[in-house]
JSON list of C-alpha atoms in Angstrom, two decimals:
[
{"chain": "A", "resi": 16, "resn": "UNK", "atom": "CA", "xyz": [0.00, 0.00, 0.00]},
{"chain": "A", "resi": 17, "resn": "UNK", "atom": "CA", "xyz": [1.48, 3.26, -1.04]},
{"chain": "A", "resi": 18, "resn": "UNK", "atom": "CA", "xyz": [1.12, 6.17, 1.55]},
{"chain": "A", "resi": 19, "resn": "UNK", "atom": "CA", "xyz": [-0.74, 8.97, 0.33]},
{"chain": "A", "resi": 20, "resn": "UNK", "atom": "CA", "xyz": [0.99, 12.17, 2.80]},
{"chain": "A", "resi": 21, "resn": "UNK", "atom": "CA", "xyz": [1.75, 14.14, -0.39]},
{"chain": "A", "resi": 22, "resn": "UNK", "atom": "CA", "xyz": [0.24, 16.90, -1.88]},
{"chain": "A", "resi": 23, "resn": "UNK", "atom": "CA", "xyz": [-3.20, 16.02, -4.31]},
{"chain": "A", "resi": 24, "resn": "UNK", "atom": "CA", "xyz": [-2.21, 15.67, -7.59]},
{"chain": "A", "resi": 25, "resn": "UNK", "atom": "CA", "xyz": [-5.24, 17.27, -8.72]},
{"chain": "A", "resi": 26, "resn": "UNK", "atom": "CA", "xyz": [-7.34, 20.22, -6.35]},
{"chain": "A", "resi": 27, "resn": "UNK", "atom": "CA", "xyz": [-10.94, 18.89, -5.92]},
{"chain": "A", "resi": 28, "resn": "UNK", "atom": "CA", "xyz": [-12.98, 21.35, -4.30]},
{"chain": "A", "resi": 29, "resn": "UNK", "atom": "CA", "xyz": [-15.88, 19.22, -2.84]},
{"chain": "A", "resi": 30, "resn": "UNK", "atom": "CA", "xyz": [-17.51, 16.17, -3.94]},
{"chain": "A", "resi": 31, "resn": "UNK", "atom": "CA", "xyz": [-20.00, 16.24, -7.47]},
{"chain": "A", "resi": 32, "resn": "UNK", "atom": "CA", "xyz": [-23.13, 14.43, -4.79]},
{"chain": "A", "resi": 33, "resn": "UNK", "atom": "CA", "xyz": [-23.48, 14.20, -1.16]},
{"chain": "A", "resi": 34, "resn": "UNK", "atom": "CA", "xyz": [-21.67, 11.69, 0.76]},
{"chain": "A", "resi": 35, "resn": "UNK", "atom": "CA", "xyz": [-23.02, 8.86, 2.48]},
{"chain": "A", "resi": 36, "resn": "UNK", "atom": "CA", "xyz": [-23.68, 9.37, 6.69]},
{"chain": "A", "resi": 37, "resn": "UNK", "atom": "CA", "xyz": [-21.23, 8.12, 9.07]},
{"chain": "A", "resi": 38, "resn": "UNK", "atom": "CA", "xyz": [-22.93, 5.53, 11.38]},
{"chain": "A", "resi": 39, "resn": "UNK", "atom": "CA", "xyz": [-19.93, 3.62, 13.53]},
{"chain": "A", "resi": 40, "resn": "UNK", "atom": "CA", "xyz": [-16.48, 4.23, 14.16]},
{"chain": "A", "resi": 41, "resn": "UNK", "atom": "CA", "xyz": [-15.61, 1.53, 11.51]},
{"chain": "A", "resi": 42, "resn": "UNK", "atom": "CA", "xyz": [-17.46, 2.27, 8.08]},
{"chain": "A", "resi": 43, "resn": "UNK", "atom": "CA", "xyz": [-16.66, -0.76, 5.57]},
{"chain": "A", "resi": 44, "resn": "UNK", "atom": "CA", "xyz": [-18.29, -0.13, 1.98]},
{"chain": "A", "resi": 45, "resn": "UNK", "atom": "CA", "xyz": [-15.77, -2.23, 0.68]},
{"chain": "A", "resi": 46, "resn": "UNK", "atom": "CA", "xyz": [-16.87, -5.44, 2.59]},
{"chain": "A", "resi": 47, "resn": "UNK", "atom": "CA", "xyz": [-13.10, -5.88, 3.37]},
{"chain": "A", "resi": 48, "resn": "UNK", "atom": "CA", "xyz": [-13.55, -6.87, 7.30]},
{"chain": "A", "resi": 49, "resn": "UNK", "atom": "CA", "xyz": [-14.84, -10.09, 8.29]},
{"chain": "A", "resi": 50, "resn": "UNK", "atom": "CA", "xyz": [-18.01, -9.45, 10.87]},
{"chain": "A", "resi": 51, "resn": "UNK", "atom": "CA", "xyz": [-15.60, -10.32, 14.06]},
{"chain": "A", "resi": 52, "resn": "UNK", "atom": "CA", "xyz": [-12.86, -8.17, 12.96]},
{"chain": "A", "resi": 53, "resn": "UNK", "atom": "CA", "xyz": [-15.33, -5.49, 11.73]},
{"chain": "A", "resi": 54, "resn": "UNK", "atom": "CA", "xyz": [-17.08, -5.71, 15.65]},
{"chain": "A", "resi": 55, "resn": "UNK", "atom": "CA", "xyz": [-13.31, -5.82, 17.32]},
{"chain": "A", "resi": 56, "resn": "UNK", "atom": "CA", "xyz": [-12.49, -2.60, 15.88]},
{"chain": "A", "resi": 57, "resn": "UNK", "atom": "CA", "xyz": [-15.44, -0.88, 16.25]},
{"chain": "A", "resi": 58, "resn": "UNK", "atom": "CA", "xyz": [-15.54, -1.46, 19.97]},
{"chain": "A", "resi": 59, "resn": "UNK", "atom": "CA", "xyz": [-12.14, -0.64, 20.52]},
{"chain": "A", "resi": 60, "resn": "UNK", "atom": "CA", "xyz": [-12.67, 2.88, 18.42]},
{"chain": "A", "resi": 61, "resn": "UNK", "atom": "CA", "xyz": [-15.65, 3.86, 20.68]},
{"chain": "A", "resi": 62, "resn": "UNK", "atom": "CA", "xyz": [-13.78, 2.60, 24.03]},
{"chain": "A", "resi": 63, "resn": "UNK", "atom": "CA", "xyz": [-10.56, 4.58, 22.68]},
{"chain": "A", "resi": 64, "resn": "UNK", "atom": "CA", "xyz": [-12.85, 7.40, 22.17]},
{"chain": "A", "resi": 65, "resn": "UNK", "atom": "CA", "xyz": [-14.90, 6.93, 25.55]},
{"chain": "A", "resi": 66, "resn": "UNK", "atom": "CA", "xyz": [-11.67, 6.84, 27.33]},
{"chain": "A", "resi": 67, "resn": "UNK", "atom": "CA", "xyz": [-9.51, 9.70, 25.47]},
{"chain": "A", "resi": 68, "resn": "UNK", "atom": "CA", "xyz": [-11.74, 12.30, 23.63]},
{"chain": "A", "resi": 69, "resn": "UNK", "atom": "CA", "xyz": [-10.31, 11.43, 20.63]},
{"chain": "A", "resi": 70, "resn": "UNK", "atom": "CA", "xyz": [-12.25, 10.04, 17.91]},
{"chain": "A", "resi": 71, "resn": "UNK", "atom": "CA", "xyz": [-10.71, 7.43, 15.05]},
{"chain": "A", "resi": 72, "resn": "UNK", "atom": "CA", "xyz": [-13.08, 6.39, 12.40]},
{"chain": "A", "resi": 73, "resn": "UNK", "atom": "CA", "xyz": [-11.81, 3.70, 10.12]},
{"chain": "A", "resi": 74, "resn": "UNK", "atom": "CA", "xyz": [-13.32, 3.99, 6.58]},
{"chain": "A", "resi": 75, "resn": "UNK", "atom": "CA", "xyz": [-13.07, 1.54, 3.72]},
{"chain": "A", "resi": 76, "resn": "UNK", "atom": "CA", "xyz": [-13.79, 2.01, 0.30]},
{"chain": "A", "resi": 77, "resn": "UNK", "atom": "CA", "xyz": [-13.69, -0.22, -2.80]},
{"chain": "A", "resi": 78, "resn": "UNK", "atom": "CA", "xyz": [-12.66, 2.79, -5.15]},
{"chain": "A", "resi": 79, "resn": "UNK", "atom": "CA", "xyz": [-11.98, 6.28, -5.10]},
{"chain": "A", "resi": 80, "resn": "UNK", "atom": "CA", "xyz": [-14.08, 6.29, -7.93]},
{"chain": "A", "resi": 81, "resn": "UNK", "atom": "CA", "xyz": [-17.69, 7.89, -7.59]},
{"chain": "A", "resi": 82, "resn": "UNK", "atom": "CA", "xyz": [-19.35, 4.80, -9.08]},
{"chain": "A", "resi": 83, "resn": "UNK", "atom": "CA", "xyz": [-22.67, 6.73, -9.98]},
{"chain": "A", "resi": 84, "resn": "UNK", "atom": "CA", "xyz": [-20.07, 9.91, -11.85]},
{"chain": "A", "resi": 85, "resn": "UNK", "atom": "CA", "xyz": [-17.43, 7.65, -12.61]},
{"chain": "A", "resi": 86, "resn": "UNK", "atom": "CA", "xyz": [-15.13, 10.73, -11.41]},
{"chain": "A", "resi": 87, "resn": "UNK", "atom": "CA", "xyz": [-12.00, 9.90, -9.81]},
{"chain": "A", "resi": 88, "resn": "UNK", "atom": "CA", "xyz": [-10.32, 11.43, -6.75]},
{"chain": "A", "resi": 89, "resn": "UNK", "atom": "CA", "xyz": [-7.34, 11.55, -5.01]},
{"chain": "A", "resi": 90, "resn": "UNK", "atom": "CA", "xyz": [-7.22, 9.83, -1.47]},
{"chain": "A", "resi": 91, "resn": "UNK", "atom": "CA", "xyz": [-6.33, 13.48, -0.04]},
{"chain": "A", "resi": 92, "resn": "UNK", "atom": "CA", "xyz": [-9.84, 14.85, -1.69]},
{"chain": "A", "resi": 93, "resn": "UNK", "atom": "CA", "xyz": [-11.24, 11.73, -0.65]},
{"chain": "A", "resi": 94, "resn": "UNK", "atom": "CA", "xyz": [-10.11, 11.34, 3.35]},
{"chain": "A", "resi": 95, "resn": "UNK", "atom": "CA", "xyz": [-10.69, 15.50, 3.23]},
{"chain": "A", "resi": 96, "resn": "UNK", "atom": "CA", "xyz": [-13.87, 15.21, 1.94]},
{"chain": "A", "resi": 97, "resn": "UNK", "atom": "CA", "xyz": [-15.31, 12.36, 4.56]},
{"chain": "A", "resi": 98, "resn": "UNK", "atom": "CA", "xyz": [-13.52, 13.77, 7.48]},
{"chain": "A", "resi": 99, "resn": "UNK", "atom": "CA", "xyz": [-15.13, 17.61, 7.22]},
{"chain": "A", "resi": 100, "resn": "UNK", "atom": "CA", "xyz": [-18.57, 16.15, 5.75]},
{"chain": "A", "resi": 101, "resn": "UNK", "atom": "CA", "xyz": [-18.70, 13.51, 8.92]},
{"chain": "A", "resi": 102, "resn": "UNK", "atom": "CA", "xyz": [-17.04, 16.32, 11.49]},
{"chain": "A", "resi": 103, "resn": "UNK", "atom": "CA", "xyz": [-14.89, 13.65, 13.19]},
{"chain": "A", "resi": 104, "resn": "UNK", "atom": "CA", "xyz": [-13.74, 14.79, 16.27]},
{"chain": "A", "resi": 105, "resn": "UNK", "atom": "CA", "xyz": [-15.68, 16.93, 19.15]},
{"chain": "A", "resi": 106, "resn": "UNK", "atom": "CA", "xyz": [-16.28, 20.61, 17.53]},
{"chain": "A", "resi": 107, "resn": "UNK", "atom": "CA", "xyz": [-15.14, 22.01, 20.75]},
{"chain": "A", "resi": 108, "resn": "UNK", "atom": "CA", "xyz": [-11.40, 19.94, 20.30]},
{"chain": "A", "resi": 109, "resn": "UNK", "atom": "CA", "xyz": [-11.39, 18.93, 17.01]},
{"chain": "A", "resi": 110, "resn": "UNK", "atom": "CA", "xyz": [-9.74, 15.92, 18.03]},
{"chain": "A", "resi": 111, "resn": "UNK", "atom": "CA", "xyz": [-10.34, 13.50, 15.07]},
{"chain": "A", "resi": 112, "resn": "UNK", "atom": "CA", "xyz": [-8.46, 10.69, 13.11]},
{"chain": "A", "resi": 113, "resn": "UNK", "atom": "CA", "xyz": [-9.74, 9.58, 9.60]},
{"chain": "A", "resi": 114, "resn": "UNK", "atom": "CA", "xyz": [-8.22, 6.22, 8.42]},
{"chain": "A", "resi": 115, "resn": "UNK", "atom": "CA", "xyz": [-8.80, 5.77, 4.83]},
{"chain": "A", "resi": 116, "resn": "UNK", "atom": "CA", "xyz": [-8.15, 2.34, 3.47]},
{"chain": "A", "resi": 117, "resn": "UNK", "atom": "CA", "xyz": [-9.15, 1.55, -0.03]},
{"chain": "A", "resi": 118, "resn": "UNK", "atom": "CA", "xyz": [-7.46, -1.62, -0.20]},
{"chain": "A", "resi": 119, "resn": "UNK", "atom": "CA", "xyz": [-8.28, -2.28, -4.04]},
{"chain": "A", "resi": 120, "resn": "UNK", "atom": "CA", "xyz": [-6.24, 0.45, -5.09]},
{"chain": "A", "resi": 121, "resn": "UNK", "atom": "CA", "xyz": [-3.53, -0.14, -2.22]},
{"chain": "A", "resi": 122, "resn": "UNK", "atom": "CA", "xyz": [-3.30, 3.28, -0.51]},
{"chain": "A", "resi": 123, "resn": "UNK", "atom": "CA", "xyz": [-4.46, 4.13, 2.74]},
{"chain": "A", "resi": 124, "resn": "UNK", "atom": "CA", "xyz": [-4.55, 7.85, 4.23]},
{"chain": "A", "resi": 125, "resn": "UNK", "atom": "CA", "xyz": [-4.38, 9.34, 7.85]},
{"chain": "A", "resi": 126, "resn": "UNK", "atom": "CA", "xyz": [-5.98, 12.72, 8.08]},
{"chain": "A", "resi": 127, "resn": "UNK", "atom": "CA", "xyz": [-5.75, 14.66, 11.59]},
{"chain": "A", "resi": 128, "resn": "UNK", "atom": "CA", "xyz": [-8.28, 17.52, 13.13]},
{"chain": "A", "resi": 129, "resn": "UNK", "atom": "CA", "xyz": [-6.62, 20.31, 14.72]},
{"chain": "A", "resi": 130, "resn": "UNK", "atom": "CA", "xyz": [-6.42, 19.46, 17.99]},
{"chain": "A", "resi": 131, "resn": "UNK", "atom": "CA", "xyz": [-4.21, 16.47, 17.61]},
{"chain": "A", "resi": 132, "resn": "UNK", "atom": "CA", "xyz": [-1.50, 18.02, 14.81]},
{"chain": "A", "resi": 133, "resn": "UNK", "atom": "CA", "xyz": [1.31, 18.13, 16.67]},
{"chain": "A", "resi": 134, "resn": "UNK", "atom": "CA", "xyz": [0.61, 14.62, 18.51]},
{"chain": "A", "resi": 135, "resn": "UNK", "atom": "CA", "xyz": [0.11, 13.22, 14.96]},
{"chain": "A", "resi": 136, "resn": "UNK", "atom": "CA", "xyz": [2.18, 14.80, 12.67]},
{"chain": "A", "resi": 137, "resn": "UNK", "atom": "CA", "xyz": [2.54, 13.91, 8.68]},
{"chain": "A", "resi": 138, "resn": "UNK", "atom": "CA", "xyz": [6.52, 12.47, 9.76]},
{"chain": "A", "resi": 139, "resn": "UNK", "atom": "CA", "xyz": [4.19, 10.16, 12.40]},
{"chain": "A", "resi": 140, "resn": "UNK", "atom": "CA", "xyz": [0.93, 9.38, 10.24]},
{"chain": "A", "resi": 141, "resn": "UNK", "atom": "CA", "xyz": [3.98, 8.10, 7.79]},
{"chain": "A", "resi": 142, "resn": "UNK", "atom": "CA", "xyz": [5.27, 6.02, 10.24]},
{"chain": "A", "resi": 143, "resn": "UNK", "atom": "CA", "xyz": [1.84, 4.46, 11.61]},
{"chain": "A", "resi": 144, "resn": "UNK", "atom": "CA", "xyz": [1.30, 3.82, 8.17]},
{"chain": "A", "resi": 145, "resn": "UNK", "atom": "CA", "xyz": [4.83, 2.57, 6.88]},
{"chain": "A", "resi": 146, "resn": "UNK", "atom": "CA", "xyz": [5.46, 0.37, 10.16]},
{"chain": "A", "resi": 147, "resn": "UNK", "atom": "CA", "xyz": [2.24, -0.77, 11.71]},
{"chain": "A", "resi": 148, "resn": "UNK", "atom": "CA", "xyz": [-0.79, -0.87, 9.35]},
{"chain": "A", "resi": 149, "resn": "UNK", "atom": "CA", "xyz": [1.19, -2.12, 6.09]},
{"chain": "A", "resi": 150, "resn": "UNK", "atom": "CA", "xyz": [3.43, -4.77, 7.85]},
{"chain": "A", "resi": 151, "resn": "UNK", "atom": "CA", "xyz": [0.21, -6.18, 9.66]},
{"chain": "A", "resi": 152, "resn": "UNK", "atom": "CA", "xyz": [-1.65, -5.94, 6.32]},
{"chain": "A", "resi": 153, "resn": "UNK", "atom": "CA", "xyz": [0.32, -7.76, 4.29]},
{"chain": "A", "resi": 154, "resn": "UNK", "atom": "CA", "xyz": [0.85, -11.08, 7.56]},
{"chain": "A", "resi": 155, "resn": "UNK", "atom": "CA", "xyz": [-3.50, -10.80, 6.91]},
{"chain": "A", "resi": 156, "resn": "UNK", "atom": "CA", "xyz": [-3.70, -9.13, 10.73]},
{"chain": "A", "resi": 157, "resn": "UNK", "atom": "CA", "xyz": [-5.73, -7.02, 9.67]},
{"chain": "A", "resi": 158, "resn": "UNK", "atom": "CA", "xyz": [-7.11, -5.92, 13.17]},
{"chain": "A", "resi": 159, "resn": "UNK", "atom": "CA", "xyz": [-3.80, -5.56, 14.41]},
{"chain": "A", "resi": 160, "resn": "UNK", "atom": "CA", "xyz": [-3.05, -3.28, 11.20]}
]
């Protein structure tokens, strides 16, 4: 899976139709997680959040393809999009994590509110990325990814 901290190759302003709601911490429209793993890390996002204040929301998606446009997007856009559309993080902190996987396409994206920038820096979402999601990935841990 590439890493996708580098400036969009192409500016895309906002999405052509409305994005789909946010309903758990772990949104799969890619049907990538089996049910248990897809349960595990749900529960641990809302404990995490429960015992922190700071939201993660894990998002899969087959394509970063708009399948009813059929206009593409970079993962940037994309994460950018989903994380201001879904306000991830409480408004008063803005401390949110989006985790965009779109495993089809191998790239995954970590986009950071506000409030946790300097905990979670680019140099550190590359790590996360480079040494703990992609390494677990590729052994099929996924929940451990």
């Amino acid at each position: 899976m590439s890493t996708a901290l580098t400036m969009a190759q192409r500016p895309i302003d906002k999405f052509v139709r409305p994005l789909p709601s946010q309903a758990r911490a772990v949104v799969d429209f890619d049907d990538f997680l089996t049910q248990e793993d897809f349960i595990e890390l749900d529960n641990d996002l809302v404990r995490y959040d429960s015992l922190t204040g700071n939201t993660i929301v894990l998002l899969i998606l087959p394509s970063l393809t708009d399948t009813v446009t059929l206009r593409s997007y970079t993962i940037e856009a994309t994460a950018l999009a989903y994380f201001n559309t879904w306000g991830i993080g409480r408004k008063e902190t803005n401390r949110g994590v989006l985790i965009l996987l779109v495993p089809s396409q191998r790239q995954v994206r970590i986009t950071v509110g506000r409030g946790l920038e300097t905990v979670l820096t680019n140099e550190t979402c590359s790590l996360i990325i480079q040494e703990q999601i992609i390494p677990h990935f590729k052994e099929g841990a996924i929940t451990r990814g």
